[in-house]
């Protein structure tokens, strides 16, 4: 969902839940999430966000300025890395004791590979029944251009960096590739099938387009 704040168009995610108050959260890469009680109207959400418009724009501007300076990865305890859409200190993801920087890099990449494989296998199991498809094999790869792929032999591949994305974004890529088991191209039938499982899939595409450059080692 998009909202206008002082002539600036901003994408925001809405999360409904069993809560009593509206909470506004902006993550480290500038994704605006508004958590609201079940049944909250669109008008109330927009009004609440616009009341905090100046603070939101100020924080987003700070994040944008920080992006302009290339970030040097710190492979030490205080270094931060994305996992499932949130930032963690390196030592929260892997053991950092008495290891060289090269060993830390290697172990962290292995962590992402293993995590990605475990996550996508579980999500595939969840969605393949809905789509009535089943891939012949699943592989995690290192790609600079694709988040996922599907071959004519029903092999689906997923970029290990997906483990850095929020779970709902991973779900989108999983659904996308499973739908290719039915439609190998991106025709209307394909997108209708994707939308039948995930109506807001375009928001996930926006997330990957906007934040994919930060999901890296």
Short mmCIF file of C-alpha atoms in Angstrom, two decimals:
data_model
loop_
_atom_site.label_atom_id
_atom_site.label_comp_id
_atom_site.label_asym_id
_atom_site.label_seq_id
_atom_site.Cartn_x
_atom_site.Cartn_y
_atom_site.Cartn_z
CA UNK A 1 0.00 0.00 0.00
CA UNK A 2 1.30 3.47 -0.87
CA UNK A 3 0.76 6.66 1.10
CA UNK A 4 1.48 10.31 0.34
CA UNK A 5 3.37 12.26 3.01
CA UNK A 6 4.23 15.87 2.14
CA UNK A 7 4.20 15.12 -1.60
CA UNK A 8 6.40 12.05 -1.08
CA UNK A 9 4.99 8.65 -2.08
CA UNK A 10 6.00 5.92 0.36
CA UNK A 11 5.39 2.16 0.25
CA UNK A 12 4.18 0.66 3.52
CA UNK A 13 3.26 -2.82 4.68
CA UNK A 14 0.20 -3.31 6.87
CA UNK A 15 0.20 -6.09 9.45
CA UNK A 16 -3.08 -6.89 11.20
CA UNK A 17 -3.03 -8.73 14.51
CA UNK A 18 -4.41 -9.16 18.02
CA UNK A 19 -3.21 -5.86 19.42
CA UNK A 20 -4.80 -2.76 20.92
CA UNK A 21 -2.66 0.03 19.49
CA UNK A 22 -1.16 1.02 16.15
CA UNK A 23 2.63 0.75 15.95
CA UNK A 24 4.82 2.23 13.21
CA UNK A 25 8.17 0.61 12.47
CA UNK A 26 10.90 1.49 9.96
CA UNK A 27 13.60 -1.15 9.53
CA UNK A 28 17.28 -0.62 8.79
CA UNK A 29 16.76 -0.52 5.02
CA UNK A 30 13.79 1.85 5.05
CA UNK A 31 10.81 -0.50 4.89
CA UNK A 32 7.81 1.08 6.61
CA UNK A 33 5.57 -1.39 8.48
CA UNK A 34 2.39 -0.42 10.31
CA UNK A 35 1.09 -2.95 12.81
CA UNK A 36 -2.62 -2.45 13.52
CA UNK A 37 -5.45 -4.13 15.45
CA UNK A 38 -7.66 -6.47 13.45
CA UNK A 39 -10.47 -4.60 11.70
CA UNK A 40 -8.70 -1.22 11.58
CA UNK A 41 -9.95 0.80 8.61
CA UNK A 42 -7.70 2.12 5.86
CA UNK A 43 -8.74 5.68 6.74
CA UNK A 44 -7.57 5.29 10.35
CA UNK A 45 -4.25 3.77 9.24
CA UNK A 46 -3.56 6.57 6.74
CA UNK A 47 -4.53 9.26 9.26
CA UNK A 48 -2.26 7.79 11.94
CA UNK A 49 0.73 7.48 9.61
CA UNK A 50 0.28 11.00 8.26
CA UNK A 51 0.22 12.41 11.80
CA UNK A 52 3.73 11.03 12.21
CA UNK A 53 4.72 12.07 8.71
CA UNK A 54 7.57 14.44 9.62
CA UNK A 55 9.29 11.90 11.87
CA UNK A 56 8.89 9.17 9.24
CA UNK A 57 10.36 11.31 6.46
CA UNK A 58 13.26 12.38 8.67
CA UNK A 59 14.16 8.79 9.48
CA UNK A 60 13.82 7.66 5.86
CA UNK A 61 16.05 10.53 4.76
CA UNK A 62 18.70 9.46 7.26
CA UNK A 63 18.58 5.89 5.97
CA UNK A 64 18.81 7.10 2.36
CA UNK A 65 21.86 9.23 3.15
CA UNK A 66 23.53 6.30 4.88
CA UNK A 67 23.03 4.19 1.75
CA UNK A 68 25.09 6.61 -0.31
CA UNK A 69 28.19 5.63 1.64
CA UNK A 70 29.32 2.07 0.80
CA UNK A 71 29.11 -0.11 3.89
CA UNK A 72 32.17 -2.07 4.84
CA UNK A 73 31.25 -5.41 6.34
CA UNK A 74 32.63 -5.94 9.81
CA UNK A 75 33.35 -9.61 10.37
CA UNK A 76 33.51 -9.30 14.13
CA UNK A 77 31.09 -9.55 17.05
CA UNK A 78 29.72 -6.05 16.49
CA UNK A 79 29.23 -6.55 12.76
CA UNK A 80 25.56 -6.69 11.74
CA UNK A 81 23.98 -8.91 9.09
CA UNK A 82 20.44 -9.43 7.82
CA UNK A 83 18.54 -12.61 8.60
CA UNK A 84 14.82 -13.02 7.81
CA UNK A 85 14.49 -9.26 7.35
CA UNK A 86 16.11 -8.22 10.64
CA UNK A 87 19.64 -7.24 11.59
CA UNK A 88 21.66 -9.44 13.93
CA UNK A 89 25.13 -9.20 15.37
CA UNK A 90 27.48 -11.70 13.75
CA UNK A 91 27.87 -13.69 16.98
CA UNK A 92 24.07 -14.16 17.11
CA UNK A 93 24.20 -16.05 13.81
CA UNK A 94 27.42 -18.05 14.00
CA UNK A 95 30.18 -18.94 16.42
CA UNK A 96 32.84 -16.21 16.19
CA UNK A 97 35.37 -17.49 18.72
CA UNK A 98 39.04 -17.62 17.66
CA UNK A 99 38.31 -17.51 13.93
CA UNK A 100 39.99 -15.50 11.20
CA UNK A 101 38.02 -13.13 8.96
CA UNK A 102 38.17 -15.58 6.07
CA UNK A 103 36.84 -18.36 8.29
CA UNK A 104 34.04 -16.11 9.54
CA UNK A 105 33.06 -15.22 5.98
CA UNK A 106 33.04 -18.87 4.98
CA UNK A 107 31.00 -19.96 8.01
CA UNK A 108 28.50 -17.13 7.62
CA UNK A 109 27.89 -17.98 3.98
CA UNK A 110 27.44 -21.63 4.98
CA UNK A 111 24.91 -20.50 7.59
CA UNK A 112 22.89 -18.68 4.95
CA UNK A 113 23.04 -21.64 2.55
CA UNK A 114 21.82 -24.06 5.22
CA UNK A 115 19.16 -21.68 6.50
CA UNK A 116 17.87 -20.95 3.01
CA UNK A 117 17.62 -24.66 2.18
CA UNK A 118 15.73 -25.44 5.39
CA UNK A 119 13.37 -22.49 4.99
CA UNK A 120 12.48 -22.99 1.32
CA UNK A 121 11.92 -26.72 1.82
CA UNK A 122 9.40 -25.98 4.56
CA UNK A 123 7.68 -23.28 2.52
CA UNK A 124 7.55 -25.49 -0.58
CA UNK A 125 5.92 -28.21 1.51
CA UNK A 126 3.32 -25.66 2.62
CA UNK A 127 2.47 -24.30 -0.83
CA UNK A 128 2.88 -27.27 -3.18
CA UNK A 129 -0.39 -28.76 -1.93
CA UNK A 130 -2.28 -25.54 -2.68
CA UNK A 131 -0.81 -25.40 -6.18
CA UNK A 132 -0.98 -29.17 -6.75
CA UNK A 133 2.63 -29.31 -7.93
CA UNK A 134 5.83 -30.88 -6.67
CA UNK A 135 9.37 -30.06 -7.79
CA UNK A 136 11.72 -32.94 -8.58
CA UNK A 137 14.64 -31.30 -6.82
CA UNK A 138 15.52 -28.21 -4.79
CA UNK A 139 18.88 -26.46 -4.88
CA UNK A 140 20.36 -23.39 -3.18
CA UNK A 141 22.69 -21.37 -5.39
CA UNK A 142 24.83 -18.23 -5.46
CA UNK A 143 23.48 -15.86 -8.11
CA UNK A 144 24.00 -12.16 -8.72
CA UNK A 145 20.98 -11.83 -11.02
CA UNK A 146 18.22 -14.22 -9.91
CA UNK A 147 16.37 -14.88 -6.67
CA UNK A 148 15.02 -18.15 -8.00
CA UNK A 149 14.60 -20.25 -11.12
CA UNK A 150 12.71 -23.25 -12.42
CA UNK A 151 13.88 -25.61 -15.14
CA UNK A 152 11.82 -27.63 -17.60
CA UNK A 153 12.94 -30.68 -15.63
CA UNK A 154 11.08 -29.33 -12.57
CA UNK A 155 14.23 -28.39 -10.68
CA UNK A 156 13.78 -25.25 -8.59
CA UNK A 157 16.72 -23.15 -7.42
CA UNK A 158 16.87 -20.39 -4.83
CA UNK A 159 19.50 -17.76 -4.11
CA UNK A 160 21.10 -18.30 -0.70
CA UNK A 161 20.71 -14.57 -0.02
CA UNK A 162 16.95 -15.08 0.30
CA UNK A 163 17.63 -16.11 3.90
CA UNK A 164 18.26 -12.41 4.52
CA UNK A 165 14.74 -11.45 3.40
CA UNK A 166 11.55 -11.39 5.48
CA UNK A 167 9.68 -14.69 5.45
CA UNK A 168 6.78 -13.30 3.40
CA UNK A 169 9.26 -12.26 0.69
CA UNK A 170 10.76 -15.75 0.67
CA UNK A 171 7.22 -17.10 0.35
CA UNK A 172 6.71 -14.96 -2.75
CA UNK A 173 9.81 -16.34 -4.48
CA UNK A 174 8.80 -19.90 -3.53
CA UNK A 175 5.27 -19.39 -4.89
CA UNK A 176 6.68 -17.73 -8.02
CA UNK A 177 8.91 -20.69 -8.84
CA UNK A 178 6.26 -23.30 -7.98
CA UNK A 179 3.87 -21.54 -10.35
CA UNK A 180 6.48 -21.96 -13.08
CA UNK A 181 5.90 -25.70 -12.75
CA UNK A 182 2.48 -24.93 -14.22
CA UNK A 183 3.31 -21.98 -16.50
CA UNK A 184 6.92 -21.74 -17.68
CA UNK A 185 6.53 -18.16 -18.94
CA UNK A 186 5.24 -14.96 -17.37
CA UNK A 187 1.89 -14.74 -19.17
CA UNK A 188 -1.38 -13.60 -17.61
CA UNK A 189 -2.23 -17.11 -16.50
CA UNK A 190 1.03 -17.29 -14.58
CA UNK A 191 0.46 -14.04 -12.70
CA UNK A 192 -3.16 -14.92 -11.99
CA UNK A 193 -1.96 -18.16 -10.40
CA UNK A 194 0.63 -16.32 -8.32
CA UNK A 195 -2.01 -13.79 -7.26
CA UNK A 196 -4.46 -16.52 -6.28
CA UNK A 197 -2.05 -17.61 -3.55
CA UNK A 198 -0.46 -14.23 -2.73
CA UNK A 199 -2.66 -11.28 -3.78
CA UNK A 200 -0.08 -8.71 -2.62
CA UNK A 201 2.84 -10.28 -4.49
CA UNK A 202 3.72 -6.95 -6.13
CA UNK A 203 4.69 -5.57 -2.74
CA UNK A 204 7.20 -8.39 -2.38
CA UNK A 205 8.63 -7.60 -5.81
CA UNK A 206 9.04 -3.98 -4.72
CA UNK A 207 10.87 -5.11 -1.59
CA UNK A 208 13.35 -7.19 -3.58
CA UNK A 209 13.88 -4.43 -6.12
CA UNK A 210 14.43 -1.86 -3.41
CA UNK A 211 16.37 -3.83 -0.82
CA UNK A 212 18.05 -6.61 -2.77
CA UNK A 213 21.29 -4.63 -3.07
CA UNK A 214 21.65 -4.72 0.72
CA UNK A 215 21.07 -8.46 0.98
CA UNK A 216 24.66 -9.37 0.38
CA UNK A 217 27.90 -10.39 2.04
#
